[in-house]
CSV table of C-alpha atoms and ligand atoms in Angstrom, one decimal:
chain,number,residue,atom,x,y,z
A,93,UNK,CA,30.5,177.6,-206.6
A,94,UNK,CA,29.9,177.1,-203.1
A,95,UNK,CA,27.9,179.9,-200.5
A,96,UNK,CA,29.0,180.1,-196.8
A,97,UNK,CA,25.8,181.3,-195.1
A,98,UNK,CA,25.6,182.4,-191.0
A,99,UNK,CA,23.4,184.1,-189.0
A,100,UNK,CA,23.5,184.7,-184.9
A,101,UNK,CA,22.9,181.5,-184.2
A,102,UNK,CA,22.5,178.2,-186.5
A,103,UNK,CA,20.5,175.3,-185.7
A,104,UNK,CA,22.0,172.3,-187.1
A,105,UNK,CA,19.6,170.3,-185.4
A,106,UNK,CA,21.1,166.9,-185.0
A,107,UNK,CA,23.6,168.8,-182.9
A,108,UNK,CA,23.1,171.7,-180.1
A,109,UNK,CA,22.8,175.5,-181.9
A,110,UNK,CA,26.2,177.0,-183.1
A,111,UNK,CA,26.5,180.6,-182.2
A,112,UNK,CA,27.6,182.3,-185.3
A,113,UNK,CA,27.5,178.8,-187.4
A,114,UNK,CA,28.6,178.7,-190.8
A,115,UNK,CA,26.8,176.1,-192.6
A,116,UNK,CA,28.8,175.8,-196.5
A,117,UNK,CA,26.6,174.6,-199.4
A,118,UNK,CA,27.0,173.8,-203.1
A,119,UNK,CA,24.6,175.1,-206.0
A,120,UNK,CA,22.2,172.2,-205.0
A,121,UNK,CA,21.9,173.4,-202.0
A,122,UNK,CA,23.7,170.3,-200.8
A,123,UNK,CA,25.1,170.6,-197.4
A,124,UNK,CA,29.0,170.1,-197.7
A,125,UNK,CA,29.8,171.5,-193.7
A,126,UNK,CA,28.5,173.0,-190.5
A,127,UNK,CA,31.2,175.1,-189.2
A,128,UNK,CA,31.7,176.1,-185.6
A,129,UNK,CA,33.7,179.3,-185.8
A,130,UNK,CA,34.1,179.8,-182.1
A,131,UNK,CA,35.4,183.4,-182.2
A,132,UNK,CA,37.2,183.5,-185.2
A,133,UNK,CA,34.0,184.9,-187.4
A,134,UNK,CA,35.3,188.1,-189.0
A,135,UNK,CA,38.2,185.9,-190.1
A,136,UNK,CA,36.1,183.2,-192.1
A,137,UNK,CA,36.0,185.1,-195.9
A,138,UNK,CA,32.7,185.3,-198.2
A,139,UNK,CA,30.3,184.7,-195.7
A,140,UNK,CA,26.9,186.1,-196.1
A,141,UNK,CA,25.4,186.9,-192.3
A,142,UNK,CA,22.3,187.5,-191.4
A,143,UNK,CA,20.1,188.5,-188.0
A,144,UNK,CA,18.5,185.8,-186.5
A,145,UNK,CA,18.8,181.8,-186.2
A,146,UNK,CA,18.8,179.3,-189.4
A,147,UNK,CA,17.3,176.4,-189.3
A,148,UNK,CA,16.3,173.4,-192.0
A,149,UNK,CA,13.3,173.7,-193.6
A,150,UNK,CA,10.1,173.2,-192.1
A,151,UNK,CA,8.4,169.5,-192.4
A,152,UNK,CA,4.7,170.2,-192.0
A,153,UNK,CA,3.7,166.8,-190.7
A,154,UNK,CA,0.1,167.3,-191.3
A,155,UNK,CA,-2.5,169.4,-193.4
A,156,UNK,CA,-5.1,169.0,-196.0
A,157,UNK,CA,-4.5,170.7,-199.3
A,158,UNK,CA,-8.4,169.6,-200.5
A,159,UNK,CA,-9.9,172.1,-198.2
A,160,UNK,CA,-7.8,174.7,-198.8
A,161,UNK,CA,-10.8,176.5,-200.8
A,162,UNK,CA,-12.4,176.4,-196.7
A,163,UNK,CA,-10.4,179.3,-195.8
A,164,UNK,CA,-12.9,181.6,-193.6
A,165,UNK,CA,-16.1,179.6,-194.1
A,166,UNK,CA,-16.1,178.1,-191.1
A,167,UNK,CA,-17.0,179.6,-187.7
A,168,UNK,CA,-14.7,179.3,-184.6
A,169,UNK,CA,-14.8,177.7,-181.4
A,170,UNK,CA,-18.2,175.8,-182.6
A,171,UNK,CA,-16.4,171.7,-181.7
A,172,UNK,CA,-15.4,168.9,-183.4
A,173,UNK,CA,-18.6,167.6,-184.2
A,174,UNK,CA,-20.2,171.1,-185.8
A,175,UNK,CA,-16.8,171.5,-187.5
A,176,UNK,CA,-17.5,168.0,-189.5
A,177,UNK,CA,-21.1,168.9,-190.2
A,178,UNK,CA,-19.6,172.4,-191.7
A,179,UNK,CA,-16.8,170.7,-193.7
A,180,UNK,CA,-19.0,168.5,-194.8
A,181,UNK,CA,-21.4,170.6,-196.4
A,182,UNK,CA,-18.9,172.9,-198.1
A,183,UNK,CA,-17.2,170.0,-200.0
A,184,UNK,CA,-19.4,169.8,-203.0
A,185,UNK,CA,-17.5,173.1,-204.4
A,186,UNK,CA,-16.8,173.8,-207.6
A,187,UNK,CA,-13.0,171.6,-209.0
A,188,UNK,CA,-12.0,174.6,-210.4
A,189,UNK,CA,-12.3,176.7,-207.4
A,190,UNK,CA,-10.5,173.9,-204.9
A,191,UNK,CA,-7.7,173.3,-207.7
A,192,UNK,CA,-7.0,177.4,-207.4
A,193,UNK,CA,-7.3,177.2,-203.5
A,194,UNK,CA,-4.8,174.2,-203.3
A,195,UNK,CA,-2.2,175.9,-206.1
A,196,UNK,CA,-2.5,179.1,-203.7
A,197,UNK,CA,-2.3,177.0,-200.3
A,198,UNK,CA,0.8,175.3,-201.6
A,199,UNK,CA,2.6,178.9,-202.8
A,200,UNK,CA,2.3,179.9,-199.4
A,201,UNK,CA,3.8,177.0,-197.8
A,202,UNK,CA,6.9,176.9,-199.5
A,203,UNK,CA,7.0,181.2,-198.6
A,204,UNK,CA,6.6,179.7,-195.2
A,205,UNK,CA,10.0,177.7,-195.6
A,206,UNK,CA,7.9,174.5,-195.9
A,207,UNK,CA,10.1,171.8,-197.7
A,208,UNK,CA,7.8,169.1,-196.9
A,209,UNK,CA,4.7,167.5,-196.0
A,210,UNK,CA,2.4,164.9,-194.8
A,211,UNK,CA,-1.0,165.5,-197.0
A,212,UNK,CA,-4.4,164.1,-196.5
A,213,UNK,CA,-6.1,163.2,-199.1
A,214,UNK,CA,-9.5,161.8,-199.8
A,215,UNK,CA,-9.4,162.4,-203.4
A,216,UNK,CA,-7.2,163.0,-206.4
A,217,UNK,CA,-7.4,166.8,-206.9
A,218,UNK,CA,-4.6,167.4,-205.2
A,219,UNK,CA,-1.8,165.1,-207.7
A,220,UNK,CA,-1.5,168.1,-210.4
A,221,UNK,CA,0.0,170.7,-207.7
A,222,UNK,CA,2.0,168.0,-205.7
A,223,UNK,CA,3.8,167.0,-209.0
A,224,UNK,CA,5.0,170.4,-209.7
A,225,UNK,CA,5.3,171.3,-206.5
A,226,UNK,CA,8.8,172.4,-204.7
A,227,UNK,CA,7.3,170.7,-201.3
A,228,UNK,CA,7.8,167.3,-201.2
A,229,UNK,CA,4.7,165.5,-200.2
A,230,UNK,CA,3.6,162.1,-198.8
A,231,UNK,CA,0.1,161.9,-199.6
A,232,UNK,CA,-2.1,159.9,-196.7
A,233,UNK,CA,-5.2,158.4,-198.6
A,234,UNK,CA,-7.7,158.7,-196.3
A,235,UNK,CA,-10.5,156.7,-195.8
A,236,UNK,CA,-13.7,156.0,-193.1
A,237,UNK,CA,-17.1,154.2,-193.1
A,238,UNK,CA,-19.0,153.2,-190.0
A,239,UNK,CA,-21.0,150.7,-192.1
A,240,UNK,CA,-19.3,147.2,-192.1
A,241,UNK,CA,-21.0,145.9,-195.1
A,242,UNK,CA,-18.5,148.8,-197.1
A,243,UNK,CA,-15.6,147.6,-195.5
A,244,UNK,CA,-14.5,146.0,-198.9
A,245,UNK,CA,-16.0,148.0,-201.1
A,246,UNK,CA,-13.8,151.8,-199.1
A,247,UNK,CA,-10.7,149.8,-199.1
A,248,UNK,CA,-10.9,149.1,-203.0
A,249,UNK,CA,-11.8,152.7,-203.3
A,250,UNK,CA,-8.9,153.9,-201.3
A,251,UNK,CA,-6.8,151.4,-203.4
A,252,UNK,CA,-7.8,152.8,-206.3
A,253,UNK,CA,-7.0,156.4,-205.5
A,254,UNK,CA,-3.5,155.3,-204.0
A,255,UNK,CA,-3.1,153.8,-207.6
A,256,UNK,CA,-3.3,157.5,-209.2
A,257,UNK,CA,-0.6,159.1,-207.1
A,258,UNK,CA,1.5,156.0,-207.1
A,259,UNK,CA,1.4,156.6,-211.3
A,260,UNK,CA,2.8,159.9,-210.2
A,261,UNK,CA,5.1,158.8,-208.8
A,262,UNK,CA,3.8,160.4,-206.1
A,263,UNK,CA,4.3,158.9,-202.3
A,264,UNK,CA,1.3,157.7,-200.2
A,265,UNK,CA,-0.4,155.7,-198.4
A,266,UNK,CA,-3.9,154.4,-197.2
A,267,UNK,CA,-4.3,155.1,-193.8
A,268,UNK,CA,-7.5,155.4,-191.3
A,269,UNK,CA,-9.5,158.9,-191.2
A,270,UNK,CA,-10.4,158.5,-186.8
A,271,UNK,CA,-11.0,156.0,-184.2
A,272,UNK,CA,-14.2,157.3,-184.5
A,273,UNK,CA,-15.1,157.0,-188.3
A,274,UNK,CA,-14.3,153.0,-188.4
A,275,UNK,CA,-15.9,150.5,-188.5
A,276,UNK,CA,-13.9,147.3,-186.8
A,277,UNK,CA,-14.6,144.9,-190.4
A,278,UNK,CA,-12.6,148.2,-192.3
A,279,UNK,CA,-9.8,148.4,-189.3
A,280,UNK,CA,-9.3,144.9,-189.8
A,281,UNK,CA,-8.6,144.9,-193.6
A,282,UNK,CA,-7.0,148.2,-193.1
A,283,UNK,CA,-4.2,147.2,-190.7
A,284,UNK,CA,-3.5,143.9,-193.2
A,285,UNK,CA,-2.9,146.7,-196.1
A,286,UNK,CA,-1.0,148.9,-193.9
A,287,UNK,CA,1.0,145.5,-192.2
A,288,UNK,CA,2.2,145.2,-195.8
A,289,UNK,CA,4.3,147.6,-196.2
A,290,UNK,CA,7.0,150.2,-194.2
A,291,UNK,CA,5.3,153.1,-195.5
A,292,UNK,CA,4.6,156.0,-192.8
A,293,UNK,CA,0.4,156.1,-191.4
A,294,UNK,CA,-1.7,158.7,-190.1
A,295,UNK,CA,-4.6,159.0,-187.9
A,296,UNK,CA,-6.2,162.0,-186.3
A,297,UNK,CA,-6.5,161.3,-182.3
A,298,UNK,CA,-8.6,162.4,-179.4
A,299,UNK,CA,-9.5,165.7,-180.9
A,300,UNK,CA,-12.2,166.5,-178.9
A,301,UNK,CA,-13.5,165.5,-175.8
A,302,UNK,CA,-17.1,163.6,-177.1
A,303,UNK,CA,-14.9,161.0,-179.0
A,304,UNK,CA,-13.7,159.6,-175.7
A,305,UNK,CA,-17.1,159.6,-174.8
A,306,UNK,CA,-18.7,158.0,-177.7
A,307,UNK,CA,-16.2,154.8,-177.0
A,308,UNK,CA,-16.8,154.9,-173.1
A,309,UNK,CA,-20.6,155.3,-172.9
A,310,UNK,CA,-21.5,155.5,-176.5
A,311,UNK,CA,-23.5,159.3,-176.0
A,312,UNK,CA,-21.8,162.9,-175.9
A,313,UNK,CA,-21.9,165.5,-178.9
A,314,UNK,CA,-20.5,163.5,-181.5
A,315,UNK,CA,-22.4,160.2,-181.0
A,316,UNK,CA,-25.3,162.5,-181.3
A,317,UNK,CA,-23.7,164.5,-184.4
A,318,UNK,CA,-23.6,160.9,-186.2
A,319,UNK,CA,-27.2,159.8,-185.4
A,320,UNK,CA,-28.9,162.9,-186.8
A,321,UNK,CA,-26.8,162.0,-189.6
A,322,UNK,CA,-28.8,158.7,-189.9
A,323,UNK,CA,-26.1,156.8,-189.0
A,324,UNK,CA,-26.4,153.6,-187.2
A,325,UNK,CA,-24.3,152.2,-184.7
A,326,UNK,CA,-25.5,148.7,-184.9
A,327,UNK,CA,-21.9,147.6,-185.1
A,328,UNK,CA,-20.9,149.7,-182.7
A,329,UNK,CA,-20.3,148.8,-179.1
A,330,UNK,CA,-18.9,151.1,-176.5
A,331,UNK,CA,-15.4,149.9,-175.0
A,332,UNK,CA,-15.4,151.4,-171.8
A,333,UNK,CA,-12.1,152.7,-172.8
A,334,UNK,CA,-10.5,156.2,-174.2
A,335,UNK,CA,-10.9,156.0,-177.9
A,336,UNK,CA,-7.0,155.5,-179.1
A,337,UNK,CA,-7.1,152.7,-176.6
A,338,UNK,CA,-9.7,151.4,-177.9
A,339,UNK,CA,-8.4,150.5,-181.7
A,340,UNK,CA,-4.9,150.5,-181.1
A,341,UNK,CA,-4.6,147.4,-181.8
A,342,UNK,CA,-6.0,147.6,-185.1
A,343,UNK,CA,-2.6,150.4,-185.9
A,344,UNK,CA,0.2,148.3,-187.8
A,345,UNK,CA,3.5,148.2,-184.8
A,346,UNK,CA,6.4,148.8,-187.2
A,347,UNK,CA,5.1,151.9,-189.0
A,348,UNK,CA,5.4,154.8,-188.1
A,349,UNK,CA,2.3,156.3,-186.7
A,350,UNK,CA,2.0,159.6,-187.0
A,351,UNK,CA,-1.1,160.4,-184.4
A,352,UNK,CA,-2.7,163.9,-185.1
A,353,UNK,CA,-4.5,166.4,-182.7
A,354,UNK,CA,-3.9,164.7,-179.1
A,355,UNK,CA,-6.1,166.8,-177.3
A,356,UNK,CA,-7.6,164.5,-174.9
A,357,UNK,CA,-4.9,162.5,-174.5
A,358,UNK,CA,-3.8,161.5,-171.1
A,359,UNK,CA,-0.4,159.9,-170.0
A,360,UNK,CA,-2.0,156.6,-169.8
A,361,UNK,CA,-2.9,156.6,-173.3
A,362,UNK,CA,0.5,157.8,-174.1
A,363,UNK,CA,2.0,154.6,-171.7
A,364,UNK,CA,-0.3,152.3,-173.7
A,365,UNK,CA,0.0,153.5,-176.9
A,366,UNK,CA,3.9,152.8,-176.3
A,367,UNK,CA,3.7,149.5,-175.3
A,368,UNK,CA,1.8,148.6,-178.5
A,369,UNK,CA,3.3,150.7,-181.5
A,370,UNK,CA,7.5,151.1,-181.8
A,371,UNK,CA,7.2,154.2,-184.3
A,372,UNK,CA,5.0,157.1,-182.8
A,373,UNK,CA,5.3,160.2,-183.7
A,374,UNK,CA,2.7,162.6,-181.8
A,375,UNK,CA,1.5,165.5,-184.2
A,376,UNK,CA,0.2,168.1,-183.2
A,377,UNK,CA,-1.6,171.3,-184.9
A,378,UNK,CA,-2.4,173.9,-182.3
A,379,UNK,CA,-3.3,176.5,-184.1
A,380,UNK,CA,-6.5,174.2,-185.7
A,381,UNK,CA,-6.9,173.1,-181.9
A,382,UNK,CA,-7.5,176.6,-181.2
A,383,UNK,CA,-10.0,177.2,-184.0
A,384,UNK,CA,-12.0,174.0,-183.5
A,385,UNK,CA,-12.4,173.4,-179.9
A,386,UNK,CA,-10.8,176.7,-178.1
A,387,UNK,CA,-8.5,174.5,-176.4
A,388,UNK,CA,-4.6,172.9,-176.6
A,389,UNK,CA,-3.4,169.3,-176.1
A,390,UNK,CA,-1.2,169.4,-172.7
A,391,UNK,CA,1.4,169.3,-175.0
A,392,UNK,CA,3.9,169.9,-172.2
A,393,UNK,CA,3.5,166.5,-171.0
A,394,UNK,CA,4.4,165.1,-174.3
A,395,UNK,CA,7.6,166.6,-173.9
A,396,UNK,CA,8.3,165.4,-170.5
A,397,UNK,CA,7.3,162.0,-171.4
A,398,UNK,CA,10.0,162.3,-173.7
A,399,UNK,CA,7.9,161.6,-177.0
A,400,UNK,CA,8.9,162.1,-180.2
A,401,UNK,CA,6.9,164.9,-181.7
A,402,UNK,CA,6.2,167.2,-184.9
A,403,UNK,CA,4.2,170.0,-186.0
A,404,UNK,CA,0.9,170.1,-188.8
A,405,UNK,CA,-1.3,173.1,-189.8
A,406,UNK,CA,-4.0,171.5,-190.7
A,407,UNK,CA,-6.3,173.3,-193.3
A,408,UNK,CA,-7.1,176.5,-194.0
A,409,UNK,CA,-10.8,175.5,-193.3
A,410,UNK,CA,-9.6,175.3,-189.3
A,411,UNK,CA,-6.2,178.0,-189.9
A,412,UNK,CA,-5.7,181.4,-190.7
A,413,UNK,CA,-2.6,180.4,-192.2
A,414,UNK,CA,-0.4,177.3,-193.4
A,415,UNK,CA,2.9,178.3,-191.0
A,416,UNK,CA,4.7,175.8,-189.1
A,417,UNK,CA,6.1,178.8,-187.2
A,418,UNK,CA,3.1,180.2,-185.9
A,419,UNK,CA,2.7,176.8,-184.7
A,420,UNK,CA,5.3,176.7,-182.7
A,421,UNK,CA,4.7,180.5,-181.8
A,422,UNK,CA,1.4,179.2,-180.2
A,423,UNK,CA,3.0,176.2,-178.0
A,424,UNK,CA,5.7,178.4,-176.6
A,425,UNK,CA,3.3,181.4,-175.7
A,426,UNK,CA,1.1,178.1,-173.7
A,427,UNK,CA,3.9,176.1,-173.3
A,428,UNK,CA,7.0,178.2,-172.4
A,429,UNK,CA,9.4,175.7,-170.7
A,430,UNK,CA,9.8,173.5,-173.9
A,431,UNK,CA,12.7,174.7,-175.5
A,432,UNK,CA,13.3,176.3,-179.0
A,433,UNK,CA,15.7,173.6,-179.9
A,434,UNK,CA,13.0,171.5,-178.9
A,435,UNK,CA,10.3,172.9,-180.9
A,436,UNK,CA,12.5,173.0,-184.2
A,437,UNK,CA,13.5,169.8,-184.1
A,438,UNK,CA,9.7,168.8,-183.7
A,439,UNK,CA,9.2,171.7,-187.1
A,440,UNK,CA,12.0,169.5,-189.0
A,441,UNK,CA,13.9,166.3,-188.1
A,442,UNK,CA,11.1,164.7,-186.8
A,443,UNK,CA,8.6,165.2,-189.2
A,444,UNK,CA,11.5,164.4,-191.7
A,445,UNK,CA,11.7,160.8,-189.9
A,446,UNK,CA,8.2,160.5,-189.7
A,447,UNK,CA,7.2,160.8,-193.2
A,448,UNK,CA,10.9,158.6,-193.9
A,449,UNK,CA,12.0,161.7,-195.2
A,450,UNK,CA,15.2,162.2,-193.4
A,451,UNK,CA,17.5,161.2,-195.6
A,452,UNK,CA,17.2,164.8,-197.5
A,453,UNK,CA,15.8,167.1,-195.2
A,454,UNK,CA,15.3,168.0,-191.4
A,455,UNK,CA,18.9,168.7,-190.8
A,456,UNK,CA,22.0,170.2,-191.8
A,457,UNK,CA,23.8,167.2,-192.0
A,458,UNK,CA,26.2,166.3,-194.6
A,459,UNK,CA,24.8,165.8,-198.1
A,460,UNK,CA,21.4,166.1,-196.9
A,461,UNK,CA,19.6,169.3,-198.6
A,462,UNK,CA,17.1,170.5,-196.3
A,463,UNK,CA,16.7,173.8,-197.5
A,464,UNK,CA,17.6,176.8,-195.2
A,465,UNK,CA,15.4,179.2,-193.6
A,466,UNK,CA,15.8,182.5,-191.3
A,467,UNK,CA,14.0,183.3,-188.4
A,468,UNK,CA,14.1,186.7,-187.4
A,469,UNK,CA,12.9,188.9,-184.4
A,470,UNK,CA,14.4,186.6,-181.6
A,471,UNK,CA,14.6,187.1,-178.1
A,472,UNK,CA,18.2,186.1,-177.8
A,473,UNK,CA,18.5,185.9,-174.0
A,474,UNK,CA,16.5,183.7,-173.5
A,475,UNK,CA,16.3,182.1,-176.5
A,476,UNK,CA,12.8,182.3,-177.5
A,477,UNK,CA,10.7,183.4,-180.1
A,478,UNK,CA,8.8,186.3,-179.8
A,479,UNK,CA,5.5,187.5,-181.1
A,480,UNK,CA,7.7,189.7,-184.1
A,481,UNK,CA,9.4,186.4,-185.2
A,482,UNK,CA,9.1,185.8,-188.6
A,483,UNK,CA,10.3,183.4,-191.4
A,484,UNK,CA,12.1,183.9,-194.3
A,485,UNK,CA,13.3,181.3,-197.2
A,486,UNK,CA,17.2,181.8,-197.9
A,487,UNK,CA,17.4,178.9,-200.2
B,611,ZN,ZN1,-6.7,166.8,-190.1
């Protein structure tokens, strides 16, 4: 039994919108066609219509389900380097709790029309819910040390933890935490680990304004975050340079890199960045950007530069939700001349491709299924969402 579903406008995504599109799927939800009606609509038989556009199923290209349990603990608009003191602290919870927070966090998700995500992960709480889950996860293992005498000893831990999702059949990989949060012996051993495989990596970027700082002049809020922590920089020297510049050549070329937050980021970074990685995929998370450090990446220039691009919540511990849509919500109210195509093709293809997930999802091509969802309360003039829009999970 097959289902002919259409709506006012249909977003197959590797192609421009169809108004009135008729995509036709079996009871797998496999996509068999994407039909362009023109203006023969009323005559196509047994199709279900609905108000509003459809579009794949959202990849969210980057949250963490281990702080899910965060959710309104931590103060806004207090910066990057507060924020890690406060996460920090609020770790040493009890399992139980996080394991109910994470179950919860991942329900809400897939209400959002989340079909798949990028997950960081710096411990193995998370495996019971990803196996059960509907989402499809790629699981980042993340891991940092400043000290270089641990270098060995944090990648053998991180090997170890890749080891239990990899029993799960789980997919992931062990990727760096921050520029900032390295030391250059664990980058090193890192990139050969990464170098050895075509698996996607992840690396938060340039979130605030101190970790460009701390790798120019080595001072600002963070470098002095760290020292109260007691720890030393002996290994430490400052590069004179922004801080993706300044390890970007300890990132694997091939890969693909999915760098997170971007909100210091100028186009020189994003020229040199280029000329040294093939596979970028700029990720960004506004709504977190927002909560953190009251302030967006100029994510407009991004798009003018052409980059490719996707969408992450983050964590509840910097979100009030887990909703790729209010994501995108956010960067059109800031952003208004990137296009909704645009910005769903960020929400799906190109977090599919990013996480090598786009042989099933991100798009309604032929035997792909990406799962459908309808967004509602569209401002169809000029094609835009509005602050009414919502989602809604047809299959
Ligand atoms: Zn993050």
């Amino acid at each position: 039994m097959t289902r002919k579903i259409s709506a006012h406008y249909v977003f197959p995504v590797n192609t421009q919108p169809i108004r009135n599109g008729i995509i036709e799927i079996n009871e797998m939800g496999e996509v068999l066609q994407v039909i362009n009606p023109g203006k023969k609509i009323k005559e196509q038989a047994g199709v279900e219509f609905y108000n509003g556009i459809l579009v794949p199923g959202f990849v969210n290209a980057h949250c963490h389900l281990e702080l899910s349990n965060l959710k309104d603990k931590i103060p806004q608009h207090t910066g990057l380097h507060n924020f890690v003191g406060f996460v920090s602290r609020f770790r040493n919870t009890d399992e139980e709790i996080i394991r109910k927070a994470i179950e919860k966090a991942d329900f809400e998700m897939q209400k959002n029309g989340i079909v798949a995500a990028g997950d960081i992960s710096n411990q193995a709480i998370s495996i019971e819910q990803k196996k059960k889950s509907k989402i499809k996860y790629h699981t980042f293992i993340e891991i940092f040390s400043l000290n270089p005498n641990l270098a060995e000893e944090k990648l053998l831990e991180g090997k170890k933890l890749l080891n239990e999702f990899l029993k799960h059949n789980l997919d992931a990989s062990i990727v760096p935490h921050a520029p900032y949060s390295i030391s250059r012996e664990l980058f090193a051993l890192l990139k050969k680990q990464m170098k050895k495989n075509s698996l996607p990596i992840s690396m938060h970027n340039q979130e605030t304004a101190s970790e460009n700082e701390l790798f120019i002049k080595q001072s600002g809020d963070l470098y002095e975050t760290f020292l109260s922590w007691g720890i030393k920089f002996s290994d430490f020297y400052p590069t004179g340079k922004n801080s993706l510049a300044s390890v970007i050549d300890y990132l694997p070329e091939e890969n693909n890199c999915l760098i997170v937050h971007n909100t210091f980021t100028s186009k020189q970074d994003i020229e040199q960045a280029n000329t040294k990685l093939k596979n970028i995929y700029w990720t960004f998370c506004p709504n977190a950007n927002l909560y953190i450090e009251n302030r967006l990446p100029d994510i407009s220039l991004f798009y003018r530069e052409n980059q490719n691009c996707c969408i992450g919540t983050d964590s509840l511990a910097s979100n009030h939700q887990l909703s790729v849509l209010e994501e995108i919500k956010t960067i059109q109210n800031h952003y208004p001349e990137i296009p909704l195509p645009e910005l769903v093709k960020w929400s799906t293809l190109n977090g599919a491709k990013a996480l090598n997930l786009q042989g099933k999802f991100g798009s309604f091509e032929l035997g792909k299924t990406p799962g459908i969802n309808l967004i509602s309360g569209i401002d169809y003039k000029n094609m835009r969402l509005t602050d009414k829009s919502t989602v809604k999970v047809i299959i």
